[in-house]
Amino acid sequence: MTEADSAALRIDMTRLGDKLAELASIGAIEGTEGCARLALTDEDRDGRNLVVTYMRDLGLDVSIDGIGNVIAVMAHDGPEAPVMTGSHIDTVRTGGRYDGNLGVLAGLEVIETVIGSGITLDRPLAVGFFTDEEGARFPPDMLGSLVYVGGMALEDALEIEGIDGAIVGDELTRIGYAGSAPLPGPVPHAFVELHIEQGPVLEVEDITIGAVTGVQGISWQQVTITGQSNHAGTTPMSLRRDPGFVAAACATFVRELALELGHPQVGTVGRVEFAPNLVNVVPASATFTVDLRNTDEAVLVEAEQRFAAFVAKAAEAEGCTVETETLARFEPVTFAPEVVDIVESAANDLGHSVMRLPSGAGHDAQMMARVCPTAMVFTQSRDGLSHNAAEYTSPADLEAGANVLLQTMIRLSQNPASV
Ligand code: HGY
Ligand code: MN
Ligand code: MN
């Protein structure tokens, strides 16, 4: 087949749509289009088993490593490192069916299209899914890809305790995904991830494809305020040491701080737990999470410092103590311009509108960028909605994104890569 032939290749959207629907049926959230497959749960195991079956049905060489990452590579004569794609299939508790799942299943579809066409590439293609990208059960997020690139030692990752008290290593063994493939994982020639934008920009700009230039910095911390549990009826306001009040003040401060620092600064208090969490008891403690993000590392550091000063002052004024634990901390990442260029030119050649933008969400690609030339392809999210079971991307946009991924991977697999 000539280069013109490979440029004419297109994915099979019916095949991709069927796989997206089948995977979404695992952990389906009743009455919605979404699914819940928190990392290393039974639902995650069942989703993994389905995707591994897809990989094996394609005749790919499937490997599972010690943190449960699953990588599948096309057969190939020669030593060339593969061009790799992939994402994650774990979800948040109110997950949509496209977050992560699209990148993995579209990667499989790209490989099936290439195999079916009979073209030979200078490099093999590979697709993988990484463990616990969401970090919602076991922080930090992007845990599997972080370990894959050597950013965290496997033994440290295996000891991580989840929000439900489970331990990563125990859960990996329980679901049968404590693999033996080497870590850090093999370095691909290049890595490209297809993902829904999970934000409003492409839709507002009426652009089909995002050529993603990088990922903003992420700061996650868990804060525990400890005061004095007391009777809600008999304790005068002047005698209270109420950690619930401090937590509420912090949540308000996080919002005000983000607004004051201005776009793209964002701040979220997503999880709050009072103990003993009873209507007639002034809480003994309040534990909450703070998620701060910015594309500018210096401003993100300023946000962290200002929050730390606020919570210390607010707790002291209420006679409470503060404990802070860092759950995740990743600096902003810039993707490889030469790969972003290929994404952009592939989108143009396919006749799709395309714009460059940074990612507001974290992705496995930000870890792969530590070891090889990396970029991402975005498709629209309706109303910018994600981490919500109503998450939606139209079939036309899914197909456009998968074809841009196909063409980008083919160009990266040619020596030299053609822009
Ligand atoms: O939190 C994130 O940005 C990603 O969804 N893990
Ligand atoms: Mn994701
Ligand atoms: Mn997500």
Tab-separated table of C-alpha atoms and ligand atoms in Angstrom:
chain	number	residue	atom	x	y	z
A	1	MET	CA	0.000	0.000	0.000
A	2	THR	CA	1.213	3.492	-0.817
A	3	GLU	CA	1.338	6.466	1.543
A	4	ALA	CA	-1.748	7.773	-0.244
A	5	ASP	CA	-3.525	4.543	0.666
A	6	SER	CA	-2.645	4.854	4.364
A	7	ALA	CA	-3.753	8.501	4.292
A	8	ALA	CA	-7.125	7.287	3.028
A	9	LEU	CA	-7.586	4.812	5.879
A	10	ARG	CA	-10.533	5.450	8.191
A	11	ILE	CA	-11.759	3.747	11.345
A	12	ASP	CA	-14.992	1.745	11.534
A	13	MET	CA	-17.301	3.808	13.747
A	14	THR	CA	-19.881	1.031	14.100
A	15	ARG	CA	-17.212	-1.270	15.530
A	16	LEU	CA	-15.950	1.461	17.873
A	17	GLY	CA	-19.482	2.408	18.945
A	18	ASP	CA	-20.301	-1.209	19.760
A	19	LYS	CA	-17.215	-1.522	21.985
A	20	LEU	CA	-17.950	1.768	23.757
A	21	ALA	CA	-21.477	0.555	24.501
A	22	GLU	CA	-20.344	-2.890	25.662
A	23	LEU	CA	-17.710	-1.459	28.036
A	24	ALA	CA	-20.191	1.136	29.335
A	25	SER	CA	-22.580	-1.666	30.291
A	26	ILE	CA	-20.073	-2.762	32.957
A	27	GLY	CA	-20.784	-0.747	36.083
A	28	ALA	CA	-23.645	1.004	34.258
A	29	ILE	CA	-25.303	3.696	36.403
A	30	GLU	CA	-29.030	2.943	36.214
A	31	GLY	CA	-31.104	5.466	34.306
A	32	THR	CA	-28.068	7.188	32.822
A	33	GLU	CA	-25.534	6.716	30.023
A	34	GLY	CA	-22.734	6.663	32.592
A	35	CYS	CA	-20.789	3.976	34.390
A	36	ALA	CA	-19.031	3.564	37.718
A	37	ARG	CA	-15.829	1.509	37.773
A	38	LEU	CA	-13.648	2.849	40.573
A	39	ALA	CA	-10.071	1.591	40.292
A	40	LEU	CA	-9.455	-2.040	41.302
A	41	THR	CA	-13.094	-2.762	42.162
A	42	ASP	CA	-14.938	-5.780	40.754
A	43	GLU	CA	-16.384	-3.517	38.070
A	44	ASP	CA	-12.872	-2.376	37.086
A	45	ARG	CA	-11.810	-6.019	36.955
A	46	ASP	CA	-14.715	-6.880	34.655
A	47	GLY	CA	-13.946	-3.918	32.411
A	48	ARG	CA	-10.294	-4.943	32.276
A	49	ASN	CA	-11.198	-8.510	31.375
A	50	LEU	CA	-13.384	-7.304	28.494
A	51	VAL	CA	-10.693	-5.030	27.047
A	52	VAL	CA	-7.991	-7.700	27.421
A	53	THR	CA	-10.276	-10.046	25.482
A	54	TYR	CA	-10.555	-7.428	22.727
A	55	MET	CA	-6.743	-7.139	22.690
A	56	ARG	CA	-6.212	-10.886	22.506
A	57	ASP	CA	-8.895	-11.285	19.811
A	58	LEU	CA	-6.760	-8.929	17.696
A	59	GLY	CA	-3.754	-11.180	18.180
A	60	LEU	CA	-1.841	-8.497	20.095
A	61	ASP	CA	0.941	-9.324	22.515
A	62	VAL	CA	-0.584	-8.393	25.911
A	63	SER	CA	1.547	-7.628	28.991
A	64	ILE	CA	0.459	-6.778	32.547
A	65	ASP	CA	2.903	-5.071	34.906
A	66	GLY	CA	3.186	-4.912	38.686
A	67	ILE	CA	0.786	-1.965	39.077
A	68	GLY	CA	-1.751	-3.564	36.724
A	69	ASN	CA	-1.059	-1.483	33.602
A	70	VAL	CA	-2.031	-3.495	30.499
A	71	ILE	CA	-0.124	-2.842	27.240
A	72	ALA	CA	-0.896	-4.625	23.934
A	73	VAL	CA	1.505	-4.475	20.965
A	74	MET	CA	1.095	-5.482	17.319
A	75	ALA	CA	3.373	-8.234	16.010
A	76	HIS	CA	6.384	-6.651	14.264
A	77	ASP	CA	9.671	-7.937	12.825
A	78	GLY	CA	12.458	-5.673	13.986
A	79	PRO	CA	13.678	-3.794	17.061
A	80	GLU	CA	11.719	-0.559	16.520
A	81	ALA	CA	9.918	0.780	19.603
A	82	PRO	CA	6.154	1.071	19.055
A	83	VAL	CA	4.067	4.185	18.558
A	84	MET	CA	1.753	3.899	21.539
A	85	THR	CA	-1.679	5.175	22.427
A	86	GLY	CA	-3.919	4.512	25.382
A	87	SER	CA	-5.675	6.006	28.371
A	88	HIS	CA	-7.682	4.535	31.266
A	89	ILE	CA	-10.858	2.523	31.856
A	90	ASP	CA	-11.307	3.231	35.560
A	91	THR	CA	-13.910	5.917	36.240
A	92	VAL	CA	-15.057	8.228	39.012
A	93	ARG	CA	-18.201	7.203	40.910
A	94	THR	CA	-20.382	9.367	38.639
A	95	GLY	CA	-18.429	8.578	35.510
A	96	GLY	CA	-19.383	9.113	31.896
A	97	ARG	CA	-18.800	6.454	29.261
A	98	TYR	CA	-16.161	8.362	27.268
A	99	ASP	CA	-13.662	9.651	29.880
A	100	GLY	CA	-10.625	7.411	29.318
A	101	ASN	CA	-12.631	4.616	27.685
A	102	LEU	CA	-12.653	6.443	24.344
A	103	GLY	CA	-8.867	6.636	24.231
A	104	VAL	CA	-8.405	2.928	24.920
A	105	LEU	CA	-11.116	1.643	22.582
A	106	ALA	CA	-10.243	4.087	19.788
A	107	GLY	CA	-6.639	2.907	20.102
A	108	LEU	CA	-7.835	-0.666	19.636
A	109	GLU	CA	-9.918	0.452	16.656
A	110	VAL	CA	-6.892	2.165	15.084
A	111	ILE	CA	-4.876	-1.044	15.366
A	112	GLU	CA	-7.732	-3.180	14.028
A	113	THR	CA	-8.058	-0.788	11.056
A	114	VAL	CA	-4.329	-0.963	10.314
A	115	ILE	CA	-4.214	-4.752	10.622
A	116	GLY	CA	-7.276	-5.087	8.399
A	117	SER	CA	-5.789	-2.818	5.725
A	118	GLY	CA	-2.695	-4.931	5.284
A	119	ILE	CA	-0.390	-1.886	5.295
A	120	THR	CA	3.027	-2.427	6.809
A	121	LEU	CA	4.422	0.274	9.089
A	122	ASP	CA	8.024	1.079	9.946
A	123	ARG	CA	7.049	0.758	13.623
A	124	PRO	CA	4.445	-1.362	15.422
A	125	LEU	CA	1.448	0.251	17.123
A	126	ALA	CA	0.552	-0.367	20.757
A	127	VAL	CA	-2.443	0.442	22.952
A	128	GLY	CA	-2.683	0.316	26.710
A	129	PHE	CA	-4.759	1.193	29.725
A	130	PHE	CA	-3.155	2.499	32.875
A	131	THR	CA	-4.253	1.690	36.411
A	132	ASP	CA	-6.113	4.187	38.594
A	133	GLU	CA	-5.882	7.229	36.351
A	134	GLU	CA	-8.708	8.894	38.271
A	135	GLY	CA	-7.102	8.720	41.694
A	136	ALA	CA	-10.610	9.001	43.150
A	137	ARG	CA	-10.319	5.811	45.233
A	138	PHE	CA	-6.515	5.618	45.510
A	139	PRO	CA	-4.679	8.968	45.222
A	140	PRO	CA	-2.698	10.269	43.379
A	141	ASP	CA	-4.367	10.357	40.010
A	142	MET	CA	-2.444	8.896	37.058
A	143	LEU	CA	-0.980	6.367	39.535
A	144	GLY	CA	-0.401	3.578	36.973
A	145	SER	CA	1.263	5.772	34.352
A	146	LEU	CA	3.315	7.522	37.064
A	147	VAL	CA	4.743	4.139	38.090
A	148	TYR	CA	5.110	3.128	34.414
A	149	VAL	CA	7.487	6.054	33.754
A	150	GLY	CA	9.389	5.562	37.010
A	151	GLY	CA	7.837	8.531	38.805
A	152	MET	CA	6.929	6.404	41.821
A	153	ALA	CA	8.459	3.162	43.056
A	154	LEU	CA	6.177	0.146	42.663
A	155	GLU	CA	6.537	-0.825	46.319
A	156	ASP	CA	5.350	2.636	47.397
A	157	ALA	CA	2.375	2.496	45.036
A	158	LEU	CA	1.338	-0.943	46.257
A	159	GLU	CA	1.091	0.376	49.844
A	160	ILE	CA	-1.283	3.253	49.057
A	161	GLU	CA	-4.455	3.170	51.175
A	162	GLY	CA	-7.709	4.131	49.504
A	163	ILE	CA	-10.518	6.333	50.808
A	164	ASP	CA	-12.299	3.103	51.807
A	165	GLY	CA	-9.272	1.671	53.686
A	166	ALA	CA	-8.369	-0.833	50.945
A	167	ILE	CA	-4.706	-1.213	49.921
A	168	VAL	CA	-3.617	-1.021	46.262
A	169	GLY	CA	-1.464	-4.167	46.354
A	170	ASP	CA	-4.183	-6.255	48.003
A	171	GLU	CA	-6.810	-5.108	45.503
A	172	LEU	CA	-4.551	-5.735	42.506
A	173	THR	CA	-3.995	-9.307	43.696
A	174	ARG	CA	-7.683	-9.769	44.493
A	175	ILE	CA	-8.785	-8.810	40.965
A	176	GLY	CA	-5.995	-10.792	39.320
A	177	TYR	CA	-3.989	-7.905	37.837
A	178	ALA	CA	-0.764	-7.982	39.833
A	179	GLY	CA	1.340	-8.624	36.749
A	180	SER	CA	5.016	-9.367	36.219
A	181	ALA	CA	5.963	-7.188	33.220
A	182	PRO	CA	8.962	-4.958	34.038
A	183	LEU	CA	8.642	-1.494	35.632
A	184	PRO	CA	9.447	1.203	34.604
A	185	GLY	CA	7.722	0.097	31.411
A	186	PRO	CA	9.230	-0.050	27.925
A	187	VAL	CA	9.658	3.451	26.437
A	188	PRO	CA	7.603	3.893	23.244
A	189	HIS	CA	8.834	5.856	20.215
A	190	ALA	CA	5.986	8.316	20.807
A	191	PHE	CA	2.694	8.440	22.716
A	192	VAL	CA	-0.606	10.017	21.619
A	193	GLU	CA	-3.784	9.934	23.716
A	194	LEU	CA	-7.300	10.598	22.416
A	195	HIS	CA	-9.574	11.998	25.120
A	196	ILE	CA	-12.775	14.021	25.418
A	197	GLU	CA	-11.975	17.612	26.385
A	198	GLN	CA	-14.138	17.450	29.522
A	199	GLY	CA	-14.479	21.212	29.276
A	200	PRO	CA	-16.429	23.802	27.230
A	201	VAL	CA	-13.757	25.321	24.950
A	202	LEU	CA	-14.094	23.289	21.706
A	203	GLU	CA	-17.888	23.470	21.826
A	204	VAL	CA	-17.941	27.217	22.540
A	205	GLU	CA	-15.408	27.827	19.745
A	206	ASP	CA	-17.302	25.372	17.477
A	207	ILE	CA	-14.081	23.467	16.758
A	208	THR	CA	-14.058	19.700	16.203
A	209	ILE	CA	-10.525	18.712	17.259
A	210	GLY	CA	-8.180	19.907	19.975
A	211	ALA	CA	-4.432	19.626	19.375
A	212	VAL	CA	-3.494	19.594	23.044
A	213	THR	CA	-0.370	21.576	23.920
A	214	GLY	CA	0.030	20.387	27.504
A	215	VAL	CA	-1.587	19.786	30.902
A	216	GLN	CA	-1.991	22.256	33.757
A	217	GLY	CA	-0.353	21.692	37.152
A	218	ILE	CA	-2.336	19.744	39.768
A	219	SER	CA	-2.224	20.069	43.557
A	220	TRP	CA	-4.344	17.737	45.699
A	221	GLN	CA	-4.263	17.854	49.495
A	222	GLN	CA	-6.297	16.316	52.289
A	223	VAL	CA	-6.856	18.596	55.297
A	224	THR	CA	-8.014	17.368	58.721
A	225	ILE	CA	-9.224	19.970	61.219
A	226	THR	CA	-9.564	18.721	64.798
A	227	GLY	CA	-11.642	20.555	67.418
A	228	GLN	CA	-13.885	19.429	70.244
A	229	SER	CA	-16.973	17.321	69.815
A	230	ASN	CA	-19.752	18.808	71.947
A	231	HIS	CA	-23.502	19.014	72.471
A	232	ALA	CA	-25.166	21.068	69.722
A	233	GLY	CA	-27.802	22.365	72.140
A	234	THR	CA	-25.951	23.143	75.320
A	235	THR	CA	-22.615	24.500	74.067
A	236	PRO	CA	-22.608	28.317	73.832
A	237	MET	CA	-21.178	29.618	70.519
A	238	SER	CA	-18.353	31.347	72.410
A	239	LEU	CA	-17.128	28.025	73.833
A	240	ARG	CA	-17.112	26.032	70.629
A	241	ARG	CA	-14.070	24.629	68.838
A	242	ASP	CA	-15.939	23.645	65.700
A	243	PRO	CA	-13.856	22.085	62.874
A	244	GLY	CA	-16.946	22.017	60.672
A	245	PHE	CA	-17.041	25.797	60.748
A	246	VAL	CA	-13.331	25.972	59.776
A	247	ALA	CA	-13.882	23.508	56.912
A	248	ALA	CA	-16.769	25.565	55.586
A	249	ALA	CA	-14.685	28.735	55.787
A	250	CYS	CA	-11.918	26.958	53.830
A	251	ALA	CA	-14.310	25.875	51.086
A	252	THR	CA	-15.459	29.476	50.701
A	253	PHE	CA	-11.864	30.712	50.708
A	254	VAL	CA	-10.847	28.258	47.956
A	255	ARG	CA	-13.597	29.652	45.702
A	256	GLU	CA	-12.716	33.281	46.478
A	257	LEU	CA	-8.987	32.622	45.967
A	258	ALA	CA	-9.558	31.055	42.535
A	259	LEU	CA	-11.753	33.973	41.456
A	260	GLU	CA	-9.188	36.499	42.704
A	261	LEU	CA	-6.263	34.773	40.911
A	262	GLY	CA	-8.389	34.596	37.786
A	263	HIS	CA	-8.576	32.146	34.854
A	264	PRO	CA	-7.168	29.484	34.471
A	265	GLN	CA	-6.864	29.085	38.283
A	266	VAL	CA	-9.442	26.613	39.593
A	267	GLY	CA	-10.096	25.353	43.119
A	268	THR	CA	-12.393	22.585	44.334
A	269	VAL	CA	-13.348	21.129	47.696
A	270	GLY	CA	-14.726	17.828	46.424
A	271	ARG	CA	-14.838	15.554	49.456
A	272	VAL	CA	-15.873	16.501	53.028
A	273	GLU	CA	-16.255	14.140	55.986
A	274	PHE	CA	-17.329	15.202	59.475
A	275	ALA	CA	-16.910	12.944	62.474
A	276	PRO	CA	-19.130	11.802	64.095
A	277	ASN	CA	-21.340	13.382	61.369
A	278	LEU	CA	-24.505	13.613	63.516
A	279	VAL	CA	-27.194	16.267	63.566
A	280	ASN	CA	-26.864	17.142	67.265
A	281	VAL	CA	-23.086	16.915	67.699
A	282	VAL	CA	-20.552	19.696	67.120
A	283	PRO	CA	-18.018	17.752	65.022
A	284	ALA	CA	-14.839	16.429	66.593
A	285	SER	CA	-13.075	16.594	63.236
A	286	ALA	CA	-13.604	17.633	59.645
A	287	THR	CA	-11.580	16.091	56.804
A	288	PHE	CA	-11.764	17.594	53.321
A	289	THR	CA	-9.825	17.653	50.064
A	290	VAL	CA	-8.556	20.694	48.153
A	291	ASP	CA	-7.861	20.422	44.392
A	292	LEU	CA	-5.969	23.456	43.000
A	293	ARG	CA	-4.838	23.709	39.356
A	294	ASN	CA	-3.151	26.230	37.081
A	295	THR	CA	-1.116	26.222	33.885
A	296	ASP	CA	1.351	28.566	35.640
A	297	GLU	CA	3.423	26.793	38.310
A	298	ALA	CA	4.294	30.031	40.129
A	299	VAL	CA	0.621	30.979	40.517
A	300	LEU	CA	-0.230	27.440	41.622
A	301	VAL	CA	2.457	27.681	44.327
A	302	GLU	CA	1.015	31.049	45.386
A	303	ALA	CA	-2.458	29.505	45.629
A	304	GLU	CA	-1.108	26.661	47.790
A	305	GLN	CA	0.741	29.079	50.082
A	306	ARG	CA	-2.256	31.371	50.498
A	307	PHE	CA	-4.519	28.473	51.299
A	308	ALA	CA	-2.031	27.133	53.857
A	309	ALA	CA	-1.890	30.544	55.562
A	310	PHE	CA	-5.678	30.836	55.595
A	311	VAL	CA	-6.389	27.414	57.073
A	312	ALA	CA	-3.733	27.901	59.785
A	313	LYS	CA	-5.261	31.241	60.812
A	314	ALA	CA	-8.861	30.045	60.651
A	315	ALA	CA	-8.102	26.923	62.690
A	316	GLU	CA	-6.197	28.850	65.339
A	317	ALA	CA	-9.007	31.394	65.683
A	318	GLU	CA	-11.407	28.490	66.359
A	319	GLY	CA	-9.064	26.718	68.775
A	320	CYS	CA	-8.597	23.827	66.358
A	321	THR	CA	-5.535	22.028	64.997
A	322	VAL	CA	-4.701	21.305	61.321
A	323	GLU	CA	-3.122	18.281	59.634
A	324	THR	CA	-2.394	18.429	55.897
A	325	GLU	CA	-1.436	15.521	53.628
A	326	THR	CA	-0.368	15.966	49.984
A	327	LEU	CA	-2.335	13.510	47.837
A	328	ALA	CA	-0.960	14.537	44.426
A	329	ARG	CA	1.360	17.237	43.105
A	330	PHE	CA	2.239	17.468	39.407
A	331	GLU	CA	3.767	20.507	37.703
A	332	PRO	CA	2.370	21.763	34.377
A	333	VAL	CA	3.495	19.707	31.371
A	334	THR	CA	4.212	20.915	27.805
A	335	PHE	CA	3.733	18.326	25.042
A	336	ALA	CA	6.222	17.750	22.199
A	337	PRO	CA	5.634	20.476	19.573
A	338	GLU	CA	6.535	18.090	16.743
A	339	VAL	CA	3.773	15.702	17.815
A	340	VAL	CA	1.262	18.501	18.370
A	341	ASP	CA	2.097	19.616	14.811
A	342	ILE	CA	1.280	16.143	13.479
A	343	VAL	CA	-2.048	16.079	15.338
A	344	GLU	CA	-2.914	19.494	13.899
A	345	SER	CA	-1.917	18.594	10.322
A	346	ALA	CA	-3.750	15.245	10.493
A	347	ALA	CA	-6.913	17.077	11.600
A	348	ASN	CA	-6.515	19.627	8.804
A	349	ASP	CA	-5.880	16.908	6.190
A	350	LEU	CA	-9.049	15.142	7.363
A	351	GLY	CA	-10.954	18.386	6.868
A	352	HIS	CA	-11.691	18.985	10.553
A	353	SER	CA	-11.482	22.352	12.300
A	354	VAL	CA	-8.715	22.235	14.911
A	355	MET	CA	-7.330	24.502	17.629
A	356	ARG	CA	-4.499	24.288	20.129
A	357	LEU	CA	-5.347	24.325	23.830
A	358	PRO	CA	-4.015	23.091	27.174
A	359	SER	CA	-5.795	20.376	29.133
A	360	GLY	CA	-7.612	21.320	32.329
A	361	ALA	CA	-7.828	17.679	33.369
A	362	GLY	CA	-4.975	15.366	34.243
A	363	HIS	CA	-4.153	12.538	31.828
A	364	ASP	CA	-1.803	9.595	31.511
A	365	ALA	CA	-0.179	11.457	28.617
A	366	GLN	CA	1.278	13.940	31.086
A	367	MET	CA	3.258	11.076	32.606
A	368	MET	CA	4.285	9.556	29.241
A	369	ALA	CA	5.607	13.006	28.257
A	370	ARG	CA	8.383	12.401	30.804
A	371	VAL	CA	9.852	9.590	28.684
A	372	CYS	CA	8.903	10.116	25.026
A	373	PRO	CA	7.509	12.688	22.549
A	374	THR	CA	3.849	12.951	23.528
A	375	ALA	CA	0.661	14.833	22.640
A	376	MET	CA	-3.117	14.458	22.866
A	377	VAL	CA	-6.156	14.715	20.629
A	378	PHE	CA	-9.350	16.222	22.106
A	379	THR	CA	-12.935	15.916	20.957
A	380	GLN	CA	-15.837	18.036	22.155
A	381	SER	CA	-17.755	17.426	25.393
A	382	ARG	CA	-21.401	18.521	25.218
A	383	ASP	CA	-21.939	21.463	27.587
A	384	GLY	CA	-18.360	20.856	28.738
A	385	LEU	CA	-19.733	18.214	31.094
A	386	SER	CA	-17.621	15.391	32.535
A	387	HIS	CA	-17.200	13.416	35.766
A	388	ASN	CA	-20.968	13.322	35.386
A	389	ALA	CA	-23.027	10.394	34.063
A	390	ALA	CA	-24.609	12.729	31.479
A	391	GLU	CA	-21.213	13.156	29.746
A	392	TYR	CA	-21.760	13.059	25.966
A	393	THR	CA	-19.781	13.321	22.752
A	394	SER	CA	-21.514	12.891	19.379
A	395	PRO	CA	-20.698	9.886	17.177
A	396	ALA	CA	-19.441	12.277	14.489
A	397	ASP	CA	-16.977	13.818	16.942
A	398	LEU	CA	-15.931	10.412	18.283
A	399	GLU	CA	-15.249	9.285	14.715
A	400	ALA	CA	-13.349	12.473	13.895
A	401	GLY	CA	-11.145	12.064	16.960
A	402	ALA	CA	-10.456	8.401	16.243
A	403	ASN	CA	-9.510	9.161	12.621
A	404	VAL	CA	-7.145	11.934	13.737
A	405	LEU	CA	-5.605	9.442	16.167
A	406	LEU	CA	-5.302	6.875	13.331
A	407	GLN	CA	-3.600	9.274	10.949
A	408	THR	CA	-1.352	10.706	13.668
A	409	MET	CA	-0.157	7.248	14.698
A	410	ILE	CA	0.464	6.191	11.094
A	411	ARG	CA	2.554	9.320	10.476
A	412	LEU	CA	4.516	8.795	13.683
A	413	SER	CA	5.179	5.185	12.721
A	414	GLN	CA	6.808	6.179	9.437
A	415	ASN	CA	10.535	6.868	9.405
A	416	PRO	CA	11.002	9.775	9.404
A	417	ALA	CA	7.682	10.867	10.852
A	418	SER	CA	5.802	13.031	8.409
A	419	VAL	CA	4.119	16.192	9.622
B	1	HGY	O1	-8.420	14.658	38.061
B	1	HGY	C1	-8.219	14.621	36.858
B	1	HGY	O2	-7.963	15.616	36.228
B	1	HGY	C2	-8.302	13.327	36.099
B	1	HGY	O3	-9.643	13.119	35.763
B	1	HGY	N1	-7.778	12.246	36.865
B	2	MN	MN	-9.659	10.758	31.860
B	3	MN	MN	-11.539	11.589	34.690
